[in-house]
Each structure stands twice: as C-alpha cells, then as structure tokens.
Tab-separated table of C-alpha atoms in Angstrom:
chain	number	residue	atom	x	y	z
A	1020	MET	CA	-132.379	-134.171	79.997
A	1021	ASN	CA	-129.594	-134.937	77.553
A	1022	PHE	CA	-128.315	-132.887	74.638
A	1023	HIS	CA	-127.131	-134.166	71.266
A	1024	SER	CA	-124.885	-132.869	68.528
A	1025	LEU	CA	-126.813	-131.411	65.618
A	1026	LEU	CA	-124.306	-133.058	63.274
A	1027	THR	CA	-124.236	-136.505	64.885
A	1028	PRO	CA	-127.348	-137.151	67.005
A	1029	SER	CA	-125.790	-140.249	68.563
A	1030	ILE	CA	-123.325	-137.982	70.415
A	1031	GLU	CA	-125.147	-137.160	73.659
A	1032	ARG	CA	-124.132	-135.352	76.830
A	1033	SER	CA	-125.746	-134.224	80.050
A	1034	PHE	CA	-126.210	-130.487	80.525
A	1035	SER	CA	-123.111	-130.182	82.705
A	1036	ALA	CA	-120.941	-132.241	80.328
A	1037	ALA	CA	-122.122	-130.253	77.310
A	1038	VAL	CA	-121.441	-126.965	79.097
A	1039	ILE	CA	-117.920	-128.016	80.046
A	1040	GLU	CA	-117.199	-129.388	76.561
A	1041	GLY	CA	-118.680	-126.385	74.743
A	1042	LEU	CA	-118.641	-127.786	71.206
A	1043	ALA	CA	-119.313	-131.433	70.380
A	1044	PRO	CA	-116.368	-133.544	69.155
A	1045	ASP	CA	-117.749	-133.464	65.596
A	1046	ARG	CA	-117.915	-129.627	65.685
A	1047	GLY	CA	-121.682	-129.792	66.067
A	1048	LEU	CA	-123.714	-127.603	68.397
A	1049	TYR	CA	-125.367	-129.249	71.373
A	1050	TYR	CA	-129.151	-129.136	71.269
A	1051	PRO	CA	-131.785	-130.451	73.708
A	1052	ASN	CA	-133.223	-133.890	72.978
A	1053	GLU	CA	-136.650	-132.361	73.525
A	1054	ILE	CA	-138.063	-128.859	73.917
A	1055	PRO	CA	-139.860	-128.621	77.285
A	1056	GLN	CA	-143.371	-127.225	77.219
A	1057	LEU	CA	-144.283	-124.728	79.936
A	1058	PRO	CA	-147.854	-123.558	80.642
A	1059	GLU	CA	-148.961	-120.135	79.450
A	1060	GLU	CA	-149.417	-118.866	82.987
A	1061	MET	CA	-145.700	-119.349	83.629
A	1062	TRP	CA	-144.938	-116.673	81.070
A	1063	LEU	CA	-147.525	-114.201	82.351
A	1064	GLU	CA	-147.381	-114.784	86.121
A	1065	ASP	CA	-144.532	-115.108	88.600
A	1066	SER	CA	-144.638	-115.226	92.380
A	1067	GLU	CA	-141.367	-113.287	92.708
A	1068	GLY	CA	-141.961	-110.829	89.869
A	1069	GLU	CA	-138.243	-110.896	89.074
A	1070	CYS	CA	-136.310	-111.780	85.932
A	1071	TRP	CA	-134.082	-114.244	87.797
A	1072	SER	CA	-137.150	-116.149	88.986
A	1073	LEU	CA	-138.577	-116.425	85.477
A	1074	ALA	CA	-135.145	-117.509	84.272
A	1075	SER	CA	-135.022	-120.251	86.882
A	1076	ASN	CA	-138.439	-121.579	85.843
A	1077	LEU	CA	-137.421	-121.574	82.184
A	1078	ILE	CA	-134.019	-123.240	82.699
A	1079	GLU	CA	-135.099	-125.805	85.320
A	1080	PRO	CA	-136.303	-128.470	82.831
A	1081	PHE	CA	-132.824	-128.523	81.284
A	1082	THR	CA	-130.926	-128.820	84.581
A	1083	GLN	CA	-133.288	-130.520	87.050
A	1084	GLU	CA	-131.297	-133.773	87.100
A	1085	GLN	CA	-128.109	-131.926	88.061
A	1086	LEU	CA	-129.167	-128.915	90.121
A	1087	THR	CA	-131.890	-128.569	92.704
A	1088	LYS	CA	-134.431	-125.805	92.175
A	1089	SER	CA	-132.931	-123.909	95.091
A	1090	GLU	CA	-129.400	-124.220	93.680
A	1091	LEU	CA	-130.546	-123.014	90.260
A	1092	GLN	CA	-132.415	-120.061	91.764
A	1093	GLY	CA	-129.293	-119.084	93.690
A	1094	LEU	CA	-127.176	-119.150	90.531
A	1095	MET	CA	-129.658	-117.091	88.526
A	1096	LYS	CA	-130.270	-114.583	91.322
A	1097	SER	CA	-126.509	-113.998	91.469
A	1098	ALA	CA	-126.123	-113.758	87.673
A	1099	LEU	CA	-129.108	-111.497	86.968
A	1100	ASN	CA	-128.500	-108.965	89.720
A	1101	PHE	CA	-129.066	-105.902	87.525
A	1102	PRO	CA	-132.212	-104.322	86.071
A	1103	ILE	CA	-133.614	-105.138	82.634
A	1104	GLU	CA	-135.908	-102.280	81.705
A	1105	LEU	CA	-138.757	-102.127	79.187
A	1106	VAL	CA	-139.057	-98.568	77.815
A	1107	GLU	CA	-142.035	-97.426	75.730
A	1108	LEU	CA	-141.007	-95.154	72.840
A	1109	GLU	CA	-144.498	-94.703	71.433
A	1110	ASN	CA	-147.795	-96.535	71.641
A	1111	GLY	CA	-147.032	-100.188	70.876
A	1112	LEU	CA	-143.276	-99.722	70.372
A	1113	TYR	CA	-140.869	-100.708	73.141
A	1114	VAL	CA	-137.154	-101.045	73.737
A	1115	LEU	CA	-135.909	-103.781	76.077
A	1116	GLU	CA	-132.752	-102.359	77.663
A	1117	LEU	CA	-130.307	-105.198	78.213
A	1118	PHE	CA	-127.293	-102.971	78.922
A	1119	HIS	CA	-127.579	-102.249	82.638
A	1120	GLY	CA	-125.142	-104.996	83.662
A	1121	PRO	CA	-121.451	-104.571	84.532
A	1122	THR	CA	-120.210	-104.366	80.915
A	1123	ALA	CA	-123.190	-102.396	79.561
A	1124	ALA	CA	-124.181	-105.022	76.986
A	1125	PHE	CA	-126.766	-107.799	76.650
A	1126	LYS	CA	-124.009	-110.418	76.751
A	1127	ASP	CA	-123.812	-109.943	80.530
A	1128	VAL	CA	-126.892	-112.149	80.900
A	1129	GLY	CA	-125.398	-115.180	79.197
A	1130	ALA	CA	-121.802	-114.691	80.311
A	1131	ARG	CA	-122.603	-114.253	84.003
A	1132	SER	CA	-124.948	-117.240	83.889
A	1133	MET	CA	-122.355	-119.431	82.227
A	1134	ALA	CA	-119.655	-118.452	84.714
A	1135	ARG	CA	-121.873	-119.647	87.541
A	1136	PHE	CA	-122.817	-122.887	85.789
A	1137	LEU	CA	-119.181	-123.706	85.098
A	1138	GLY	CA	-118.264	-122.904	88.683
A	1139	ALA	CA	-120.933	-125.324	89.849
A	1140	PHE	CA	-120.071	-128.133	87.424
A	1141	SER	CA	-116.309	-128.133	86.844
A	1142	ASP	CA	-113.803	-129.798	89.155
A	1143	ARG	CA	-110.699	-129.217	86.991
A	1144	ARG	CA	-108.818	-126.234	85.622
A	1145	LEU	CA	-110.387	-124.982	82.399
A	1146	THR	CA	-109.483	-122.433	79.771
A	1147	VAL	CA	-112.491	-120.524	78.457
A	1148	LEU	CA	-111.672	-119.747	74.830
A	1149	VAL	CA	-113.899	-117.157	73.202
A	1150	ALA	CA	-114.083	-115.205	69.956
A	1151	THR	CA	-115.715	-111.780	70.071
A	1152	SER	CA	-116.964	-109.239	67.568
A	1153	GLY	CA	-117.322	-106.708	70.375
A	1154	ASP	CA	-119.383	-107.268	73.489
A	1155	THR	CA	-119.057	-111.005	74.146
A	1156	GLY	CA	-115.420	-110.680	75.145
A	1157	SER	CA	-115.913	-107.971	77.732
A	1158	ALA	CA	-118.936	-109.744	79.215
A	1159	VAL	CA	-117.000	-112.993	79.471
A	1160	ALA	CA	-113.964	-111.211	80.921
A	1161	GLN	CA	-116.028	-109.670	83.696
A	1162	GLY	CA	-118.230	-112.700	84.206
A	1163	PHE	CA	-115.245	-115.007	84.763
A	1164	LEU	CA	-112.843	-112.519	86.347
A	1165	ASN	CA	-111.048	-114.166	89.287
A	1166	VAL	CA	-113.243	-117.283	89.126
A	1167	PRO	CA	-111.097	-120.037	90.705
A	1168	GLY	CA	-109.895	-122.733	88.311
A	1169	ILE	CA	-110.800	-120.758	85.179
A	1170	ASP	CA	-108.485	-119.028	82.688
A	1171	VAL	CA	-110.019	-116.834	79.979
A	1172	VAL	CA	-108.470	-116.297	76.521
A	1173	ILE	CA	-110.346	-113.843	74.281
A	1174	LEU	CA	-109.741	-113.486	70.536
A	1175	TYR	CA	-110.842	-110.218	68.943
A	1176	PRO	CA	-110.333	-108.719	65.447
A	1177	SER	CA	-107.734	-105.953	65.510
A	1178	GLY	CA	-109.130	-102.530	64.617
A	1179	ARG	CA	-112.711	-103.780	64.285
A	1180	ILE	CA	-114.185	-103.103	67.722
A	1181	SER	CA	-114.860	-99.821	69.501
A	1182	HIS	CA	-112.312	-98.199	71.800
A	1183	ILE	CA	-114.364	-98.868	74.927
A	1184	GLN	CA	-114.907	-102.486	73.910
A	1185	GLU	CA	-111.172	-102.958	73.394
A	1186	GLN	CA	-110.371	-101.337	76.729
A	1187	GLN	CA	-112.782	-103.680	78.465
A	1188	LEU	CA	-111.145	-106.715	76.863
A	1189	THR	CA	-107.536	-105.709	77.331
A	1190	THR	CA	-107.509	-104.226	80.830
A	1191	ALA	CA	-109.227	-106.917	82.906
A	1192	GLY	CA	-105.959	-108.631	83.855
A	1193	ALA	CA	-105.878	-111.408	86.476
A	1194	ASN	CA	-107.011	-114.630	84.775
A	1195	VAL	CA	-108.071	-112.891	81.528
A	1196	THR	CA	-105.850	-112.619	78.411
A	1197	ALA	CA	-106.715	-110.749	75.200
A	1198	LEU	CA	-105.400	-111.978	71.824
A	1199	GLU	CA	-105.533	-109.311	69.103
A	1200	VAL	CA	-106.060	-111.225	65.857
A	1201	GLN	CA	-104.861	-109.698	62.587
A	1202	GLY	CA	-108.097	-110.633	60.817
A	1203	ASN	CA	-111.873	-110.421	61.131
A	1204	PHE	CA	-114.368	-111.981	63.522
A	1205	ASP	CA	-114.963	-115.001	61.313
A	1206	ASP	CA	-111.227	-115.731	61.515
A	1207	CYS	CA	-111.430	-115.570	65.308
A	1208	GLN	CA	-114.445	-117.860	65.372
A	1209	ARG	CA	-112.833	-120.368	63.011
A	1210	MET	CA	-109.663	-120.480	65.130
A	1211	VAL	CA	-111.657	-121.162	68.283
A	1212	LYS	CA	-113.642	-123.978	66.657
A	1213	GLU	CA	-110.473	-125.587	65.276
A	1214	ALA	CA	-108.814	-125.407	68.692
A	1215	PHE	CA	-111.670	-127.404	70.235
A	1216	LEU	CA	-111.069	-130.200	67.715
A	1217	ASP	CA	-107.344	-130.442	68.425
A	1218	ALA	CA	-107.097	-133.520	70.664
A	1219	GLN	CA	-103.411	-133.007	71.420
A	1220	LEU	CA	-104.051	-129.415	72.441
A	1221	GLN	CA	-106.959	-130.454	74.641
A	1222	GLU	CA	-104.702	-132.952	76.411
A	1223	LYS	CA	-102.325	-130.135	77.334
A	1224	ARG	CA	-104.988	-127.511	78.076
A	1225	ALA	CA	-108.646	-128.322	78.690
A	1226	LEU	CA	-110.751	-125.887	76.654
A	1227	THR	CA	-114.362	-124.807	76.725
A	1228	SER	CA	-116.290	-122.089	74.912
A	1229	ALA	CA	-118.088	-119.029	76.210
A	1230	ASN	CA	-119.547	-118.001	72.865
A	1231	SER	CA	-123.254	-118.517	72.315
A	1232	ILE	CA	-122.366	-121.932	70.902
A	1233	ASN	CA	-122.226	-122.968	74.581
A	1234	LEU	CA	-125.553	-124.068	76.049
A	1235	ALA	CA	-124.934	-122.127	79.258
A	1236	ARG	CA	-124.606	-118.913	77.258
A	1237	TRP	CA	-127.435	-119.637	74.857
A	1238	ILE	CA	-130.322	-120.899	76.997
A	1239	PRO	CA	-130.254	-118.195	79.734
A	1240	GLN	CA	-130.714	-115.526	77.066
A	1241	ALA	CA	-134.275	-116.772	76.638
A	1242	SER	CA	-135.009	-115.313	80.065
A	1243	TYR	CA	-135.235	-111.682	78.969
A	1244	TYR	CA	-137.782	-112.513	76.286
A	1245	ALA	CA	-139.817	-114.119	79.057
A	1246	TRP	CA	-139.309	-111.019	81.211
A	1247	ALA	CA	-140.545	-108.679	78.474
A	1248	THR	CA	-143.595	-110.889	77.893
A	1249	TYR	CA	-144.322	-110.923	81.628
A	1250	LEU	CA	-144.070	-107.115	81.819
A	1251	LEU	CA	-146.332	-106.639	78.784
A	1252	GLY	CA	-148.824	-109.274	79.850
A	1253	GLU	CA	-149.105	-110.501	76.263
A	1254	GLY	CA	-147.064	-111.782	73.354
A	1255	ALA	CA	-145.010	-109.380	71.240
A	1256	HIS	CA	-143.096	-109.246	67.992
A	1257	PHE	CA	-139.390	-109.168	68.912
A	1258	VAL	CA	-136.799	-107.363	66.798
A	1259	VAL	CA	-133.331	-108.747	67.427
A	1260	PRO	CA	-130.082	-107.089	66.253
A	1261	SER	CA	-128.443	-110.221	64.900
A	1262	GLY	CA	-124.883	-111.411	64.421
A	1263	ASN	CA	-124.100	-114.974	65.484
A	1264	LEU	CA	-127.845	-115.721	65.917
A	1265	GLY	CA	-127.593	-116.958	69.504
A	1266	ASN	CA	-129.774	-114.099	70.723
A	1267	LEU	CA	-132.487	-114.708	68.150
A	1268	ALA	CA	-132.354	-118.490	68.663
A	1269	ALA	CA	-132.829	-117.945	72.403
A	1270	GLY	CA	-136.007	-115.962	71.773
A	1271	VAL	CA	-137.310	-118.632	69.430
A	1272	LEU	CA	-136.458	-121.277	72.050
A	1273	ALA	CA	-138.661	-119.462	74.565
A	1274	HIS	CA	-141.448	-119.273	71.981
A	1275	GLN	CA	-141.172	-122.984	71.202
A	1276	MET	CA	-141.387	-123.681	74.954
A	1277	GLY	CA	-144.778	-121.953	75.042
A	1278	MET	CA	-144.015	-118.249	75.409
A	1279	PRO	CA	-146.594	-116.217	73.467
A	1280	ALA	CA	-145.024	-114.213	70.623
A	1281	THR	CA	-146.324	-112.827	67.342
A	1282	GLY	CA	-143.061	-113.095	65.410
A	1283	PHE	CA	-139.383	-112.227	65.206
A	1284	THR	CA	-137.195	-110.011	63.049
A	1285	ALA	CA	-133.506	-110.659	62.471
A	1286	ALA	CA	-132.141	-107.123	62.036
A	1287	SER	CA	-128.796	-106.981	60.240
A	1288	ASN	CA	-126.283	-104.502	58.911
A	1289	ALA	CA	-124.477	-104.755	55.565
A	1290	ASN	CA	-123.473	-108.285	56.564
A	1291	ASP	CA	-126.961	-109.409	55.639
A	1292	VAL	CA	-126.450	-113.123	55.057
A	1293	VAL	CA	-129.404	-113.958	57.313
A	1294	PRO	CA	-132.002	-111.629	55.708
A	1295	GLU	CA	-130.797	-112.905	52.326
A	1296	TYR	CA	-131.255	-116.483	53.503
A	1297	LEU	CA	-134.767	-115.708	54.769
A	1298	ARG	CA	-135.636	-114.200	51.388
A	1299	THR	CA	-134.157	-116.883	49.150
A	1300	GLY	CA	-134.029	-120.072	51.189
A	1301	THR	CA	-130.354	-120.476	50.312
A	1302	PHE	CA	-127.628	-119.726	52.830
A	1303	THR	CA	-124.312	-118.471	51.492
A	1304	ALA	CA	-121.546	-117.520	53.914
A	1305	ARG	CA	-119.390	-114.600	52.853
A	1306	PRO	CA	-116.515	-112.514	54.222
A	1307	THR	CA	-117.560	-109.791	56.625
A	1308	VAL	CA	-117.263	-106.081	56.007
A	1309	ALA	CA	-116.583	-103.620	58.822
A	1310	THR	CA	-119.591	-101.520	59.890
A	1311	LEU	CA	-120.677	-99.118	62.631
A	1312	SER	CA	-122.546	-102.009	64.300
A	1313	ASN	CA	-119.495	-104.221	64.653
A	1314	ALA	CA	-121.030	-106.853	66.934
A	1315	MET	CA	-123.208	-107.820	63.943
A	1316	ASP	CA	-120.269	-108.138	61.546
A	1317	VAL	CA	-120.706	-111.879	61.065
A	1318	GLY	CA	-120.694	-113.642	57.709
A	1319	ASP	CA	-121.298	-117.226	58.868
A	1320	PRO	CA	-123.388	-117.253	62.070
A	1321	SER	CA	-122.673	-120.271	64.264
A	1322	ASN	CA	-126.171	-120.605	65.726
A	1323	ARG	CA	-127.972	-120.979	62.404
A	1324	PRO	CA	-128.232	-124.791	62.856
A	1325	ARG	CA	-129.958	-124.277	66.216
A	1326	LEU	CA	-132.382	-121.778	64.731
A	1327	GLU	CA	-133.228	-124.211	61.947
A	1328	ALA	CA	-133.589	-127.121	64.394
A	1329	LEU	CA	-136.095	-125.118	66.442
A	1330	TYR	CA	-138.360	-125.194	63.383
A	1331	GLY	CA	-137.735	-128.882	62.694
A	1332	ASN	CA	-135.469	-127.907	59.789
A	1333	ASP	CA	-138.610	-126.774	57.972
A	1334	PHE	CA	-137.543	-123.609	56.143
A	1335	GLU	CA	-141.113	-122.557	55.367
A	1336	ALA	CA	-141.983	-122.684	59.079
A	1337	LEU	CA	-138.884	-120.623	59.861
A	1338	GLN	CA	-139.752	-118.120	57.155
A	1339	ARG	CA	-143.313	-117.735	58.470
A	1340	SER	CA	-142.042	-116.843	61.945
A	1341	VAL	CA	-138.823	-114.899	61.317
A	1342	GLU	CA	-138.408	-111.870	59.054
A	1343	GLY	CA	-135.206	-110.188	57.908
A	1344	TYR	CA	-134.275	-106.507	57.924
A	1345	THR	CA	-131.134	-104.811	56.605
A	1346	ALA	CA	-129.623	-101.367	57.223
A	1347	ASP	CA	-126.283	-100.177	55.864
A	1348	ASP	CA	-124.141	-97.620	57.708
A	1349	ALA	CA	-125.953	-94.651	56.179
A	1350	ALA	CA	-129.309	-96.055	57.262
A	1351	THR	CA	-127.874	-96.888	60.686
A	1352	THR	CA	-126.712	-93.299	61.190
A	1353	GLN	CA	-130.124	-92.056	60.104
A	1354	ALA	CA	-131.788	-94.479	62.516
A	1355	MET	CA	-129.708	-93.167	65.442
A	1356	ARG	CA	-130.609	-89.607	64.469
A	1357	ASP	CA	-134.287	-90.494	64.055
A	1358	ALA	CA	-134.461	-92.227	67.462
A	1359	TRP	CA	-133.123	-89.072	69.098
A	1360	GLU	CA	-135.296	-86.641	67.162
A	1361	ARG	CA	-138.520	-88.640	67.533
A	1362	TYR	CA	-138.112	-90.032	71.037
A	1363	GLU	CA	-135.100	-88.268	72.580
A	1364	TYR	CA	-133.663	-91.762	72.858
A	1365	LEU	CA	-129.933	-92.374	72.385
A	1366	ALA	CA	-129.348	-95.725	70.742
A	1367	CYS	CA	-126.141	-97.536	69.872
A	1368	PRO	CA	-125.822	-98.515	66.178
A	1369	HIS	CA	-127.111	-102.060	66.794
A	1370	THR	CA	-130.105	-100.898	68.808
A	1371	ALA	CA	-130.867	-98.170	66.262
A	1372	ILE	CA	-131.157	-100.759	63.498
A	1373	GLY	CA	-133.518	-102.686	65.748
A	1374	ILE	CA	-135.668	-99.620	66.410
A	1375	ALA	CA	-135.878	-98.810	62.688
A	1376	ALA	CA	-136.969	-102.364	61.951
A	1377	ALA	CA	-139.479	-102.251	64.818
A	1378	GLN	CA	-141.017	-99.048	63.439
A	1379	GLU	CA	-141.572	-100.811	60.130
A	1380	VAL	CA	-143.157	-103.837	61.851
A	1381	LEU	CA	-145.398	-101.592	63.973
A	1382	ALA	CA	-146.658	-99.733	60.901
A	1383	ARG	CA	-147.402	-102.982	59.098
A	1384	LYS	CA	-148.671	-105.286	61.851
A	1385	GLY	CA	-149.423	-103.174	64.901
A	1386	GLY	CA	-147.988	-103.711	68.372
A	1387	PRO	CA	-146.674	-104.593	70.719
A	1388	VAL	CA	-143.255	-104.638	69.074
A	1389	VAL	CA	-140.129	-104.932	71.224
A	1390	ALA	CA	-136.681	-103.983	69.918
A	1391	LEU	CA	-133.794	-105.383	71.934
A	1392	ALA	CA	-131.341	-102.682	73.051
A	1393	THR	CA	-128.120	-104.641	73.059
A	1394	ALA	CA	-125.481	-102.112	74.188
A	1395	HIS	CA	-125.247	-98.813	76.032
A	1396	PRO	CA	-124.855	-95.897	73.570
A	1397	ALA	CA	-121.651	-94.805	75.328
A	1398	LYS	CA	-119.931	-97.951	74.066
A	1399	PHE	CA	-120.265	-96.390	70.612
A	1400	GLY	CA	-120.015	-92.776	71.661
A	1401	GLU	CA	-118.275	-91.504	68.522
A	1402	ALA	CA	-120.904	-92.969	66.195
A	1403	VAL	CA	-123.773	-91.767	68.383
A	1404	HIS	CA	-122.304	-88.259	68.623
A	1405	ALA	CA	-121.728	-88.099	64.865
A	1406	ALA	CA	-125.375	-88.970	64.263
A	1407	THR	CA	-127.047	-86.914	66.989
A	1408	SER	CA	-124.503	-84.295	68.158
A	1409	ILE	CA	-125.141	-85.693	71.656
A	1410	GLU	CA	-122.329	-87.165	73.739
A	1411	PRO	CA	-123.676	-90.194	75.649
A	1412	GLU	CA	-122.886	-90.179	79.346
A	1413	VAL	CA	-120.451	-92.955	80.164
A	1414	PRO	CA	-121.795	-95.215	82.932
A	1415	GLU	CA	-119.619	-95.750	85.977
A	1416	SER	CA	-119.104	-99.385	85.025
A	1417	LEU	CA	-117.190	-98.297	81.919
A	1418	LYS	CA	-115.224	-95.308	83.197
A	1419	GLU	CA	-112.634	-97.275	85.139
A	1420	CYS	CA	-111.404	-99.372	82.198
A	1421	LEU	CA	-110.768	-96.244	80.120
A	1422	GLN	CA	-108.051	-95.179	82.575
A	1423	ARG	CA	-106.136	-98.442	82.375
A	1424	GLU	CA	-103.337	-99.421	79.996
A	1425	LYS	CA	-104.213	-101.782	77.157
A	1426	VAL	CA	-102.466	-105.165	77.317
A	1427	SER	CA	-102.889	-107.562	74.366
A	1428	THR	CA	-100.926	-110.156	72.417
A	1429	VAL	CA	-101.030	-109.778	68.628
A	1430	ILE	CA	-101.289	-113.029	66.660
A	1431	GLU	CA	-101.839	-114.090	63.052
A	1432	PRO	CA	-105.319	-115.352	62.054
A	1433	THR	CA	-104.290	-119.025	62.001
A	1434	ILE	CA	-104.923	-122.036	64.212
A	1435	ALA	CA	-101.154	-122.582	64.279
A	1436	ALA	CA	-100.639	-119.208	65.929
A	1437	LEU	CA	-103.399	-119.824	68.475
A	1438	ARG	CA	-102.163	-123.338	69.197
A	1439	ALA	CA	-98.627	-122.098	69.755
A	1440	TYR	CA	-99.833	-119.452	72.192
A	1441	LEU	CA	-102.025	-121.860	74.164
A	1442	LEU	CA	-99.298	-124.478	74.449
A	1443	GLU	CA	-96.656	-121.922	75.377
A	1444	THR	CA	-98.787	-120.556	78.219
A	1445	ALA	CA	-100.345	-123.867	79.326
A	1446	ALA	CA	-98.010	-124.306	82.245
A	1447	ASP	CA	-98.163	-120.661	83.444
C-alpha cells in the first residue's frame, strides 16, 4: 500500500519511505491511499490474546509489501512488551491504563513502535527531530536510546512541562539531545515542520519526525483501542484526552477499519480549539495557554487533517461521531478530587478530564465508556497531591531519572536558531 500527502495527493510514498521522510515535501501529512477493512471477528477474537498480536493484525495491511507477517509480529512483540490494563471504575465506566511502559505515558506505544520500524527500514544515519508538549519527548528518548544510526533532538517549551517530564527529556544522554525552547509547544512544532522543508539543512543532516505526524507513531496507536474492544467483547464510546489529535485519529482509524465503537469524545482543557470546532464547524487556531494538563496545551493540532480525511472531509459525519468536552484548571482539579473520592483512583490531570467527560457520556448514553489514561499520576505528582492530598507513588521507571543532572541547550523559538544548532552539531 502507498501513502499520499493530504495536501498534494500526487505525492506518494511506500510505508517505509513515508516513515523515514516523516512529513511530505509539501508539509502535508501522509495518509493511506485506502483504509483496509478487517472482519468483525478480528476485533473480538485473537489466537494469542495479546495486544501485540492484535496490533500486528491491524498494521499488517499497511506493511505487508515490506515486512513479512513474522517480521512485523517480532517488531510489535518487542515494542508492546508491557501491560495495558482495562480498569472498571463503576458499572459501564472504564479506564484504559496506557502508562505501564518505560516512560509511564501512552506515547510509549507509538514511540517504541516507530523506533523498531525505523531500525528495520533505514540504512543511513538519521536525526529524529521531535517537538513535545510533555510525554512525547520522553517516550521518544527512551524508545530510540542507543539505537544505532539514530540521533534524537527533542524540542520542548521551557517552563511548560512537569519536573519529571523535563528530567526524562534532559537526562537520557547518549544519542539524545534536549533543546529547551523559549516559547510554547506550537513554536516547537512550527520549528520542526520548517526544518523538514529546509532542503539545504536536509542535505547536511537527514531528518525525520517522531511526532504523531509520522505514520509509524500514528498507526500503532490504534492497537490499544482494538485491545480494549477485545477485552470488552463489544464496541465502546472512547474518551480521548486530546492535544495534537494523533491519539483520537488513531482510534477513529481503527473504527473506520471495522472496529466496533459507539462514538468518540475529544476531551480538552482551556485550549479548546477542537471542541469549539466541533460545535461551530469553523476551525480557528489560537495561541496556547499553560494549564495543569500540559500535554494538551495545543492551539493548532497537526493531525486535524487526518481526522477530517477519515470522515471523507464531511464535517457532518465527523460531528456525528466525535463530541467535544472542555475542562479548565478548576474543573480539572475537581475531576482529580472526584476520581479519588468516588473510586479511590488517582488520575493525572489529562486522565481526570477524560474520566469527567466519560461520566457525562455514561449518564447520557449508557456504557460501555472507556476513558484513556494517558500518563501515570506520579508524572504530575504536585497537581495530584494538591487536588487529593495523596502523594502518588513514583514507579521505578521514573525514579532513576530524578537523581540525574539536567542537561539541555536553551534556544530561541525560531527556525534560524534550530537550523544553526543542527548544522553546528551535524558533524559531531
């Protein structure tokens, strides 16, 4: 199967070429030429009964011309080597815990998958360039740590991510470098996109992306929706804490491939450009504001074109399937407190917004409703403690980075500053 740019359909690439390139030359996102259709039994039955096996079945139509089934299964078994747990909070209301991987965030699924795909496809030295609003960077850092032939450069907004997140980004060392950008996440994302379009820069330093704009990050995320559906034995309404929309678009991709689902909710914080769009039909990007749920602090989500394409660019079809939900910081704090008081469940700010939205959906539509738990509460320990008076236990995977010394390079929020850094270090 080939993939085309959503801006210029005549630009086509194979899966491996699109993964290595990251973003199309016209700045468009790569998108499959067709959406494979899988039978209903694939979503409800599996001979292995493992998430990696379901992931392999889901991804195989996209890669079958370039990887054998056995090769793909080996990659996915290696990437998804941690549990993904479905926890029932009350009758019909579930939380899908995606934070049991090495960086305690849902991004481990996509980042570890992409690292293995790139390792299988690339025969030249690459620089993985990634912007992060929190958890993407740490997942990419760990996913690509010490991978031969790969350098990782992570851009993150100074002062706008949690302490643990920053420690994870800035203490990996080896082939991973952290750039502390004096701006917001949208600045970081813009710089990365502009770098990909700089032909002279690409000649000096071959770049690819590990954000959810990359197919190898985006498509594997559909696997945990399939896993939840398999565990439930029926379709559910999924509530997705949403920032750059890659996570939500992955769930919709699974649904369009045949996975039973009763709907989706894009749960947002004060940066509610997506719920506003779903209400009005008009999308207006705007500058982000800092919130407790920083990974959702996105004012111009990159994956919106993919989400729209999945519905044939029919806004009414999108609106029928996807709802919006908004919670400001006060409501987020209340949601964390409520999750603890009602269920004795500690939720990070992002997950708490998802649970609050899921409660509303359950009351209105009935279950099952599944809220995606996107990060371990300890990654946002101060916010969780302030809301609940409970100090989340830090998992072993996070403790080590807290003891290390932060190492970052501070740069201005301009493509000139990023270009200068990349060229200066190209020969290192």
